[in-house]
Each structure stands twice: as structure tokens, then as C-alpha cells.
Amino acid sequence: MFPGIGTGLDCPTRSFLPEFTTFSLTASPHMNRLAFPCLLLILFLAASTLPARTRNAGLGPLEVRNHYPVTHAYLWMYPENTATLPDGEALTSYSFSMANTFVNTQGSTQKITKTEYDRGIVASDFNSADTGQAVPNLGLYMDVESYRQNFRFKYGFTPSVELSVEVPFLTLTGGIMDEYVEAFHAIVGVSDGEQEGAYREYSDRNKFGYYVARNGELLVADDSPIYGDTFLGMRGDTSLGIKWNLWEGGRIMPAFTLKLNYKVANGEKTDGGQVSSGTDDRGYMFTFSKGFDPWFVYFGQGMTSFGKNPSWVSDSVFHRFISLEWMMFSNQSLVIQNVIQTSIYPAEGDPKSNIPEEVLNYNLQASTALIMIGYKIQIYNLQFDTGFVQDYSNRGNETDFVVFFDAGLRW
């Protein structure tokens, strides 16, 4: 059921570890493929100078999934704590995430601007500006602001096993964040007329657009926001999970947890499949954590496999993350987190062949890279998380900016 996972559950470390060690992830052109292991080594070398303690999990990493518009319809594994809820204890939580995404693969040649949007974007708008022929592989125009509200229930089934269920609600609009993102770009010296600013300058603010083209054919064309029938938005697919804390670790060895998820296709499916994929997905995530007073280090990797998807969407994606948590007080922490994931788009074509500028500017098949910074606090039975996410790979296959908030009650 879960690709890449052994069946010898009576000896998990021997059956799971080979899959873990053979995993590889291709870095984007702007990232050194050694960056992740080097960062991991630096953190552990630094942590080794601090006094070790047997508690190997704090408040946990930032539990934020991907918010790129194409991914909303699918299951997506995300970082979680190695610790599970105590036996018989439950957690009910609500999270709200607002994400801003803008991609215009025709921006460098200005083949698609506010003029084409107002007229109605057509397949020929994605043709090469030099030859007039269809651009090989994918072309995108996405101006999407998503609001994802997620209701989650967790239950400590045994001292080391935790069960969970999640139900999301989605709204996809033109939003309100464009001017704030552009203002931030101006402060840090990013030009909105260049690729680093996603060519936002050539499009109107806060107008919804969701267009996908490939080899001269318009696959998805939608300029109508998706609100749903309730004030929460349109209901997405329910996901079920089980997390198994295989080992709590000790003074030297880290804690080790396996998380399995299964998405049930019961949401409201739109014509473009933006909210529900209409099929079941499955995924897994291995997570390790180690405590060094007052720091906790978390790292993990996993995979999400999609049950059925269009030919322009990958069959599966791999995830890897590393998180550093600083416990400011016993109930408060600051977290910085790096997440690397393979692209939602499959590899296509020959990268060594002569390809037009529109394809060269956006390597949509490259791995994505995100930096996350957040604050976590627990007050009696209440817990709160908040923070933001920033894409720094800038390849057009990841959300530009996300702000999130999570509130939960343990009982």
C-alpha cells in the first residue's frame, strides 16, 4: 500500500532503514546538492558541544504542508514531531494558511500580460516569441491566492501510536496579498519586472488566473475564483493517519518515528481538479529528533504517491526536511525549518536540446526549496503555532509566500 516500505514490522529498523538510506533527491540549479547533508552535519557538530539529555522531542517542527495551487488536490506529507500523544489523550486543532503564488512562464517575452488576461488567455499565448511555435513541455500562468482551513483530530491510541484525521476546506481567489508582496520586493531590492520578481509588473494585482498549457494545448483554463458553498470554502479530501514512535531514543541515539497517511477521495471535485483529485493517495514520512538543552534537531524524509493524476502531474513526490527548535522557555519555542521536495511536475524533454527562452527561465521540474520560521507556545491545554514560509528556489513550481496560524486544544 505504501511504496518503498518493507513489510517486516516485527523488526522495523531493519526493514525501513534500507529504503531510507537509498533515497536521493535532485537539487535545483540554485542549490548545491551537498547543502542539506552539510547543514545537518553542522547542526549535529554544534549540538555535540552541548549537554545531551534524554528528552529528544520539544514542541516539534512546523507542521505546514505545501500550498502550491496544483498540490491542494493531493495528499502531501509534512513535518511532524517524533513524540506522540499520551495514551488516551486527544488533540483537536484548527489551522488557517494564506498562500500567494504568481507564475508567468511567458513573462520574460511579455507574451502574457494584463492585456492578454483581460482578452482571455488562449493556447497560442504560450507559443515561443522567437519562432511562433508551441513551446515544448509546460507553460504556466498562475495568479492564485489560496486560503486553506484545516480541521484535525489526533488521538493517543497507545503510548507510542497516534491516530489522526484531517478535513480541509479551500478557497482559491485573486486575493489581497499582491501589493504587500510587491512592497516587500521593493524593500529588499527585487525587481517585479524580472524573473526574481516573477514578472508581476506585467499583470494586474489580485486577479485570479489558473492556466496550464503543454505543447500548444491548453490543459486548464480558469479565471473564476473557487469559493465553495460554505463560509469555510470548498471541502477537500479527508486524510487518515497513523504515527508510530518506534523509539524514544536516549542520551546518544535520536528518537525515531514513522508516519503513514492515506487520503480518501471524498471532497468536492472541480472541473480543473484544483480541490480534489478524485482518487486516493498515500504517503509516509520517517522522522528523527535529538535533544541538546535547550535545542532540538529534527530531520526526516518521505514520499507521497498519487493514486491517479493527469499526465502533466508527477506520479509521486519525495520530501526532506530539517528543523532546529530553540526552547526559549519550557512552553515556548522558535523554529527555523528547511524543506526540500521534488517537483509536482514530471521531467519532460531533453534538457540538452535547443529550447526557447520561455523554458530556460523556469525549470519547473527542479526540486523546490522552502525556508520556514515560526513561533510555538503551549498554555495549559492550549497550543498555538504561527509563522511564515518563503520560497527561495524561485523556479515557478512552489508557493511564493505563506502565512499560517494553528490553534489546538488537548483533552
Short mmCIF file of C-alpha atoms in Angstrom, two decimals:
data_model
loop_
_atom_site.label_atom_id
_atom_site.label_comp_id
_atom_site.label_asym_id
_atom_site.label_seq_id
_atom_site.Cartn_x
_atom_site.Cartn_y
_atom_site.Cartn_z
CA MET A 1 0.00 0.00 0.00
CA PHE A 2 2.81 2.40 0.83
CA PRO A 3 5.59 2.33 -1.80
CA GLY A 4 9.09 1.94 -0.52
CA ILE A 5 8.12 0.47 2.86
CA GLY A 6 9.18 -3.01 3.94
CA THR A 7 6.71 -5.48 5.40
CA GLY A 8 8.79 -6.78 8.30
CA LEU A 9 7.03 -4.81 11.01
CA ASP A 10 8.42 -7.14 13.68
CA CYS A 11 11.83 -5.55 13.06
CA PRO A 12 11.15 -2.05 11.80
CA THR A 13 14.64 -0.66 11.92
CA ARG A 14 15.96 -3.42 9.66
CA SER A 15 13.09 -3.27 7.16
CA PHE A 16 12.73 0.51 6.93
CA LEU A 17 16.36 1.62 7.07
CA PRO A 18 17.46 0.37 3.60
CA GLU A 19 14.75 2.41 1.90
CA PHE A 20 15.77 5.44 3.92
CA THR A 21 19.45 5.22 3.04
CA THR A 22 18.94 4.74 -0.70
CA PHE A 23 16.73 7.81 -1.11
CA SER A 24 18.13 10.58 -3.32
CA LEU A 25 16.81 13.99 -4.26
CA THR A 26 17.96 16.13 -7.18
CA ALA A 27 18.73 19.70 -6.19
CA SER A 28 17.67 22.73 -8.19
CA PRO A 29 20.28 24.64 -10.23
CA HIS A 30 20.44 27.31 -7.48
CA MET A 31 21.15 24.79 -4.74
CA ASN A 32 24.24 22.77 -4.03
CA ARG A 33 23.20 19.15 -3.64
CA LEU A 34 25.52 18.90 -0.64
CA ALA A 35 23.75 21.73 1.19
CA PHE A 36 21.35 19.52 3.11
CA PRO A 37 23.86 16.95 4.47
CA CYS A 38 26.34 19.74 5.23
CA LEU A 39 23.72 21.68 7.18
CA LEU A 40 22.79 18.50 9.03
CA LEU A 41 26.44 17.84 9.89
CA ILE A 42 26.99 21.41 11.11
CA LEU A 43 23.92 21.24 13.36
CA PHE A 44 24.99 17.96 14.93
CA LEU A 45 28.58 19.11 15.40
CA ALA A 46 27.31 22.26 17.10
CA ALA A 47 24.84 20.28 19.17
CA SER A 48 27.53 17.83 20.25
CA THR A 49 29.19 20.61 22.27
CA LEU A 50 26.02 20.99 24.36
CA PRO A 51 24.94 18.73 27.22
CA ALA A 52 22.79 15.87 25.94
CA ARG A 53 19.52 14.96 27.59
CA THR A 54 17.21 12.02 27.27
CA ARG A 55 14.18 14.09 26.16
CA ASN A 56 14.50 14.09 22.39
CA ALA A 57 11.38 15.99 21.34
CA GLY A 58 10.23 19.52 22.17
CA LEU A 59 7.12 21.25 20.87
CA GLY A 60 8.04 19.95 17.44
CA PRO A 61 8.74 21.22 13.91
CA LEU A 62 6.36 23.46 11.97
CA GLU A 63 3.56 21.24 10.68
CA VAL A 64 2.98 23.07 7.39
CA ARG A 65 2.10 21.31 4.14
CA ASN A 66 2.73 22.54 0.60
CA HIS A 67 0.37 25.29 -0.62
CA TYR A 68 1.31 25.46 -4.30
CA PRO A 69 -2.05 25.58 -6.17
CA VAL A 70 -1.57 22.28 -8.03
CA THR A 71 -0.81 20.37 -4.82
CA HIS A 72 -4.01 21.25 -2.93
CA ALA A 73 -5.94 18.41 -4.58
CA TYR A 74 -3.45 15.78 -3.41
CA LEU A 75 -2.17 14.31 -0.18
CA TRP A 76 1.08 15.98 0.85
CA MET A 77 3.30 14.72 3.67
CA TYR A 78 4.67 17.38 6.01
CA PRO A 79 6.99 17.55 9.06
CA GLU A 80 5.69 16.32 12.41
CA ASN A 81 7.07 15.77 15.89
CA THR A 82 8.54 12.38 16.77
CA ALA A 83 6.57 12.44 20.04
CA THR A 84 3.04 11.04 20.05
CA LEU A 85 0.11 11.95 22.27
CA PRO A 86 -0.08 10.04 25.58
CA ASP A 87 -2.35 7.01 25.71
CA GLY A 88 -6.00 8.15 25.83
CA GLU A 89 -5.27 11.85 25.20
CA ALA A 90 -6.79 13.74 22.25
CA LEU A 91 -6.00 16.93 20.34
CA THR A 92 -8.49 18.95 18.31
CA SER A 93 -6.98 21.73 16.20
CA TYR A 94 -7.83 24.32 13.56
CA SER A 95 -5.32 25.85 11.17
CA PHE A 96 -5.55 28.67 8.66
CA SER A 97 -2.98 29.24 5.92
CA MET A 98 -2.94 32.04 3.36
CA ALA A 99 -0.62 31.48 0.39
CA ASN A 100 0.29 33.76 -2.51
CA THR A 101 1.52 32.26 -5.79
CA PHE A 102 2.35 34.00 -9.05
CA VAL A 103 3.91 32.23 -12.05
CA ASN A 104 4.12 33.53 -15.63
CA THR A 105 6.43 31.43 -17.79
CA GLN A 106 5.84 33.88 -20.65
CA GLY A 107 6.83 36.89 -18.54
CA SER A 108 10.33 37.36 -19.97
CA THR A 109 8.97 37.80 -23.51
CA GLN A 110 5.79 39.55 -22.32
CA LYS A 111 3.68 37.17 -24.36
CA ILE A 112 1.17 37.14 -21.50
CA THR A 113 0.41 40.44 -19.76
CA LYS A 114 -2.65 42.18 -18.35
CA THR A 115 -3.79 42.73 -21.97
CA GLU A 116 -3.92 39.01 -22.75
CA TYR A 117 -5.55 38.26 -19.41
CA ASP A 118 -8.34 40.81 -20.00
CA ARG A 119 -8.86 39.47 -23.51
CA GLY A 120 -8.81 35.85 -22.32
CA ILE A 121 -5.65 33.74 -22.36
CA VAL A 122 -5.54 31.21 -25.22
CA ALA A 123 -3.19 28.38 -26.19
CA SER A 124 -1.25 30.47 -28.72
CA ASP A 125 -0.22 32.88 -25.95
CA PHE A 126 2.13 30.15 -24.75
CA ASN A 127 3.92 29.89 -28.12
CA SER A 128 7.57 30.88 -28.45
CA ALA A 129 8.11 34.59 -29.05
CA ASP A 130 11.05 33.77 -31.36
CA THR A 131 9.60 31.06 -33.59
CA GLY A 132 5.87 31.33 -33.03
CA GLN A 133 5.81 27.58 -32.48
CA ALA A 134 4.42 25.80 -29.45
CA VAL A 135 6.80 25.84 -26.50
CA PRO A 136 7.87 22.29 -25.55
CA ASN A 137 6.72 21.00 -22.20
CA LEU A 138 4.72 23.01 -19.67
CA GLY A 139 3.70 26.65 -19.72
CA LEU A 140 2.00 28.27 -16.74
CA TYR A 141 0.13 31.40 -15.85
CA MET A 142 -0.96 31.23 -12.21
CA ASP A 143 -2.11 34.16 -10.13
CA VAL A 144 -3.64 32.39 -7.16
CA GLU A 145 -4.15 33.20 -3.52
CA SER A 146 -5.31 30.20 -1.54
CA TYR A 147 -6.92 30.05 1.89
CA ARG A 148 -6.74 26.58 3.39
CA GLN A 149 -8.64 25.89 6.61
CA ASN A 150 -7.85 22.53 8.15
CA PHE A 151 -9.63 20.69 10.95
CA ARG A 152 -7.57 17.96 12.57
CA PHE A 153 -8.21 15.39 15.28
CA LYS A 154 -5.46 13.31 16.91
CA TYR A 155 -5.78 10.55 19.47
CA GLY A 156 -3.19 8.67 21.52
CA PHE A 157 -4.23 5.09 20.80
CA THR A 158 -1.35 3.59 22.79
CA PRO A 159 1.69 5.17 24.49
CA SER A 160 3.56 5.00 21.15
CA VAL A 161 0.80 5.03 18.49
CA GLU A 162 -1.20 8.10 17.45
CA LEU A 163 -4.19 8.16 15.10
CA SER A 164 -5.31 11.24 13.16
CA VAL A 165 -7.90 12.53 10.70
CA GLU A 166 -7.84 15.81 8.73
CA VAL A 167 -10.56 17.60 6.78
CA PRO A 168 -9.56 20.68 4.72
CA PHE A 169 -11.64 23.47 3.21
CA LEU A 170 -10.25 25.54 0.34
CA THR A 171 -10.84 28.93 -1.22
CA LEU A 172 -8.88 29.96 -4.33
CA THR A 173 -9.09 33.64 -5.33
CA GLY A 174 -7.09 36.57 -6.65
CA GLY A 175 -6.65 37.60 -3.04
CA ILE A 176 -5.28 40.70 -1.34
CA MET A 177 -1.60 39.94 -0.83
CA ASP A 178 -0.11 41.01 -4.18
CA GLU A 179 0.56 44.61 -3.20
CA TYR A 180 2.18 43.55 0.08
CA VAL A 181 4.42 41.02 -1.67
CA GLU A 182 5.45 43.66 -4.22
CA ALA A 183 6.09 46.16 -1.42
CA PHE A 184 8.37 43.62 0.25
CA HIS A 185 10.16 43.07 -3.06
CA ALA A 186 10.77 46.82 -3.29
CA ILE A 187 12.23 46.91 0.22
CA VAL A 188 14.71 44.09 -0.47
CA GLY A 189 15.56 45.32 -3.98
CA VAL A 190 13.77 42.65 -6.04
CA SER A 191 12.51 43.81 -9.43
CA ASP A 192 8.96 42.75 -10.31
CA GLY A 193 9.87 43.16 -13.99
CA GLU A 194 12.44 40.35 -13.79
CA GLN A 195 12.26 36.62 -13.08
CA GLU A 196 13.27 37.12 -9.44
CA GLY A 197 10.02 39.06 -9.02
CA ALA A 198 8.08 36.57 -11.19
CA TYR A 199 7.30 39.31 -13.77
CA ARG A 200 4.44 40.53 -11.58
CA GLU A 201 4.80 44.02 -13.05
CA TYR A 202 3.07 42.97 -16.29
CA SER A 203 -0.12 41.72 -14.63
CA ASP A 204 -2.85 43.37 -12.59
CA ARG A 205 -2.93 42.72 -8.88
CA ASN A 206 -5.33 40.38 -7.12
CA LYS A 207 -6.87 38.81 -10.22
CA PHE A 208 -7.35 35.05 -10.24
CA GLY A 209 -5.83 33.05 -13.09
CA TYR A 210 -5.11 29.32 -13.35
CA TYR A 211 -3.77 28.28 -16.77
CA VAL A 212 -1.71 25.24 -17.72
CA ALA A 213 -0.51 24.60 -21.29
CA ARG A 214 1.67 21.90 -22.82
CA ASN A 215 2.95 21.55 -26.36
CA GLY A 216 0.43 24.01 -27.77
CA GLU A 217 -2.60 22.65 -25.92
CA LEU A 218 -4.39 24.48 -23.11
CA LEU A 219 -4.99 21.84 -20.44
CA VAL A 220 -6.52 24.02 -17.72
CA ALA A 221 -8.05 27.45 -18.27
CA ASP A 222 -9.80 29.02 -15.31
CA ASP A 223 -10.24 32.68 -14.39
CA SER A 224 -13.12 32.14 -11.95
CA PRO A 225 -12.28 32.02 -8.22
CA ILE A 226 -13.35 28.95 -6.24
CA TYR A 227 -15.31 29.75 -3.09
CA GLY A 228 -17.43 26.68 -2.39
CA ASP A 229 -20.89 26.52 -0.88
CA THR A 230 -19.98 27.32 2.74
CA PHE A 231 -18.22 30.17 4.51
CA LEU A 232 -15.30 27.78 5.06
CA GLY A 233 -14.81 27.22 1.33
CA MET A 234 -14.95 24.07 -0.77
CA ARG A 235 -14.38 20.81 1.08
CA GLY A 236 -11.26 18.89 0.12
CA ASP A 237 -10.37 15.24 0.58
CA THR A 238 -10.17 13.67 4.05
CA SER A 239 -6.86 12.12 5.09
CA LEU A 240 -6.29 9.44 7.72
CA GLY A 241 -3.00 8.92 9.53
CA ILE A 242 -1.17 6.69 11.95
CA LYS A 243 2.09 7.71 13.64
CA TRP A 244 4.27 5.16 15.39
CA ASN A 245 7.01 6.30 17.76
CA LEU A 246 9.34 3.36 17.18
CA TRP A 247 11.98 4.56 19.63
CA GLU A 248 12.21 7.48 22.07
CA GLY A 249 15.99 7.50 21.79
CA GLY A 250 18.44 8.22 24.60
CA ARG A 251 21.43 10.36 25.51
CA ILE A 252 23.22 9.41 22.30
CA MET A 253 20.73 7.96 19.82
CA PRO A 254 17.82 10.02 18.41
CA ALA A 255 14.12 9.31 18.64
CA PHE A 256 12.62 7.66 15.55
CA THR A 257 9.03 7.85 14.25
CA LEU A 258 7.18 6.55 11.19
CA LYS A 259 4.06 8.34 9.91
CA LEU A 260 1.67 6.77 7.36
CA ASN A 261 -1.12 8.73 5.66
CA TYR A 262 -3.99 7.79 3.37
CA LYS A 263 -6.19 10.32 1.56
CA VAL A 264 -9.77 9.32 0.80
CA ALA A 265 -11.24 10.97 -2.29
CA ASN A 266 -14.48 12.31 -0.83
CA GLY A 267 -14.11 16.04 -1.45
CA GLU A 268 -15.85 18.33 -3.92
CA LYS A 269 -14.12 17.87 -7.26
CA THR A 270 -13.89 20.87 -9.59
CA ASP A 271 -13.51 20.66 -13.38
CA GLY A 272 -9.82 21.52 -13.15
CA GLY A 273 -9.24 19.27 -10.14
CA GLN A 274 -7.97 22.16 -8.01
CA VAL A 275 -9.59 20.99 -4.75
CA SER A 276 -9.98 17.21 -5.00
CA SER A 277 -8.06 14.82 -7.24
CA GLY A 278 -10.94 12.34 -7.23
CA THR A 279 -8.64 9.45 -6.27
CA ASP A 280 -6.96 8.09 -3.15
CA ASP A 281 -3.34 8.95 -2.30
CA ARG A 282 -0.88 7.51 0.22
CA GLY A 283 2.38 8.58 1.79
CA TYR A 284 4.95 8.01 4.51
CA MET A 285 7.46 10.06 6.48
CA PHE A 286 10.41 8.95 8.63
CA THR A 287 11.39 11.47 11.30
CA PHE A 288 14.36 11.56 13.69
CA SER A 289 14.88 14.02 16.53
CA LYS A 290 17.58 14.70 19.12
CA GLY A 291 17.56 16.99 22.13
CA PHE A 292 20.51 19.11 23.33
CA ASP A 293 19.41 21.52 26.03
CA PRO A 294 17.85 23.95 25.04
CA TRP A 295 17.88 22.85 21.37
CA PHE A 296 16.06 20.16 19.43
CA VAL A 297 17.01 19.00 15.95
CA TYR A 298 14.50 17.22 13.69
CA PHE A 299 15.10 15.73 10.28
CA GLY A 300 13.04 13.49 8.08
CA GLN A 301 12.29 12.27 4.61
CA GLY A 302 9.38 10.55 2.96
CA MET A 303 7.25 10.16 -0.12
CA THR A 304 3.71 10.86 -1.30
CA SER A 305 2.26 8.66 -4.04
CA PHE A 306 -0.75 9.86 -6.05
CA GLY A 307 -3.46 7.36 -6.96
CA LYS A 308 -4.39 8.90 -10.32
CA ASN A 309 -3.32 12.16 -11.86
CA PRO A 310 -3.09 13.98 -15.21
CA SER A 311 -0.04 13.25 -17.37
CA TRP A 312 1.38 16.69 -16.53
CA VAL A 313 1.47 15.88 -12.79
CA SER A 314 4.12 13.61 -11.25
CA ASP A 315 3.10 10.16 -10.01
CA SER A 316 4.86 10.79 -6.69
CA VAL A 317 6.96 13.35 -4.84
CA PHE A 318 9.74 12.99 -2.28
CA HIS A 319 10.13 15.17 0.79
CA ARG A 320 13.06 16.04 3.02
CA PHE A 321 13.25 18.49 5.91
CA ILE A 322 15.49 19.65 8.72
CA SER A 323 14.24 21.73 11.63
CA LEU A 324 16.01 23.47 14.51
CA GLU A 325 13.93 24.34 17.57
CA TRP A 326 15.13 26.64 20.35
CA MET A 327 13.18 26.28 23.60
CA MET A 328 13.11 29.84 24.93
CA PHE A 329 11.04 28.66 27.90
CA SER A 330 9.56 25.31 28.89
CA ASN A 331 6.38 26.12 26.94
CA GLN A 332 7.63 28.39 24.12
CA SER A 333 9.98 27.91 21.21
CA LEU A 334 11.28 29.44 18.00
CA VAL A 335 11.69 27.18 14.97
CA ILE A 336 13.63 27.57 11.73
CA GLN A 337 13.00 24.92 9.12
CA ASN A 338 14.23 23.98 5.65
CA VAL A 339 12.03 21.81 3.40
CA ILE A 340 13.16 20.36 0.07
CA GLN A 341 10.75 18.49 -2.21
CA THR A 342 10.79 17.08 -5.71
CA SER A 343 8.58 18.88 -8.20
CA ILE A 344 4.88 18.25 -8.69
CA TYR A 345 5.69 18.35 -12.42
CA PRO A 346 7.33 15.32 -14.12
CA ALA A 347 10.59 15.57 -16.06
CA GLU A 348 9.98 16.13 -19.77
CA GLY A 349 12.05 16.63 -22.88
CA ASP A 350 15.82 16.74 -23.34
CA PRO A 351 17.47 19.49 -21.27
CA LYS A 352 20.49 19.42 -23.62
CA SER A 353 18.44 20.26 -26.70
CA ASN A 354 17.83 23.75 -28.03
CA ILE A 355 14.91 25.05 -26.03
CA PRO A 356 13.33 28.50 -26.13
CA GLU A 357 13.79 31.23 -23.56
CA GLU A 358 10.40 30.55 -22.00
CA VAL A 359 11.52 27.07 -20.89
CA LEU A 360 15.02 28.12 -19.87
CA ASN A 361 13.70 30.76 -17.49
CA TYR A 362 11.59 28.32 -15.50
CA ASN A 363 12.90 24.89 -14.56
CA LEU A 364 9.53 23.56 -13.45
CA GLN A 365 10.88 20.04 -12.94
CA ALA A 366 13.58 21.11 -10.45
CA SER A 367 13.28 20.39 -6.74
CA THR A 368 11.75 23.12 -4.61
CA ALA A 369 13.25 24.69 -1.50
CA LEU A 370 11.44 26.50 1.31
CA ILE A 371 12.53 28.33 4.44
CA MET A 372 10.07 28.40 7.34
CA ILE A 373 10.23 30.44 10.54
CA GLY A 374 7.69 30.09 13.31
CA TYR A 375 6.78 30.50 16.97
CA LYS A 376 5.12 27.84 19.14
CA ILE A 377 3.56 28.13 22.60
CA GLN A 378 1.58 25.90 24.96
CA ILE A 379 -0.63 27.36 27.71
CA TYR A 380 -2.15 24.64 29.88
CA ASN A 381 -4.16 22.52 27.40
CA LEU A 382 -4.00 25.10 24.61
CA GLN A 383 -1.32 25.26 21.94
CA PHE A 384 -0.65 27.84 19.23
CA ASP A 385 1.70 27.94 16.22
CA THR A 386 2.27 30.81 13.81
CA GLY A 387 4.86 31.79 11.24
CA PHE A 388 5.62 32.23 7.56
CA VAL A 389 7.06 30.30 4.62
CA GLN A 390 9.22 31.70 1.81
CA ASP A 391 10.26 30.02 -1.46
CA TYR A 392 13.92 30.70 -2.21
CA SER A 393 14.43 28.40 -5.23
CA ASN A 394 12.25 30.67 -7.42
CA ARG A 395 11.64 28.16 -10.22
CA GLY A 396 7.88 28.64 -10.63
CA ASN A 397 6.85 25.33 -9.07
CA GLU A 398 6.44 26.47 -5.47
CA THR A 399 4.32 28.92 -3.48
CA ASP A 400 5.94 32.35 -3.17
CA PHE A 401 4.81 33.20 0.35
CA VAL A 402 2.66 31.63 3.08
CA VAL A 403 1.49 32.87 6.47
CA PHE A 404 -0.08 30.35 8.83
CA PHE A 405 -1.76 30.02 12.20
CA ASP A 406 -2.71 26.89 14.17
CA ALA A 407 -4.67 26.59 17.42
CA GLY A 408 -5.31 23.35 19.28
CA LEU A 409 -6.92 22.00 22.46
CA ARG A 410 -5.63 18.90 24.22
CA TRP A 411 -8.14 16.95 26.29
#
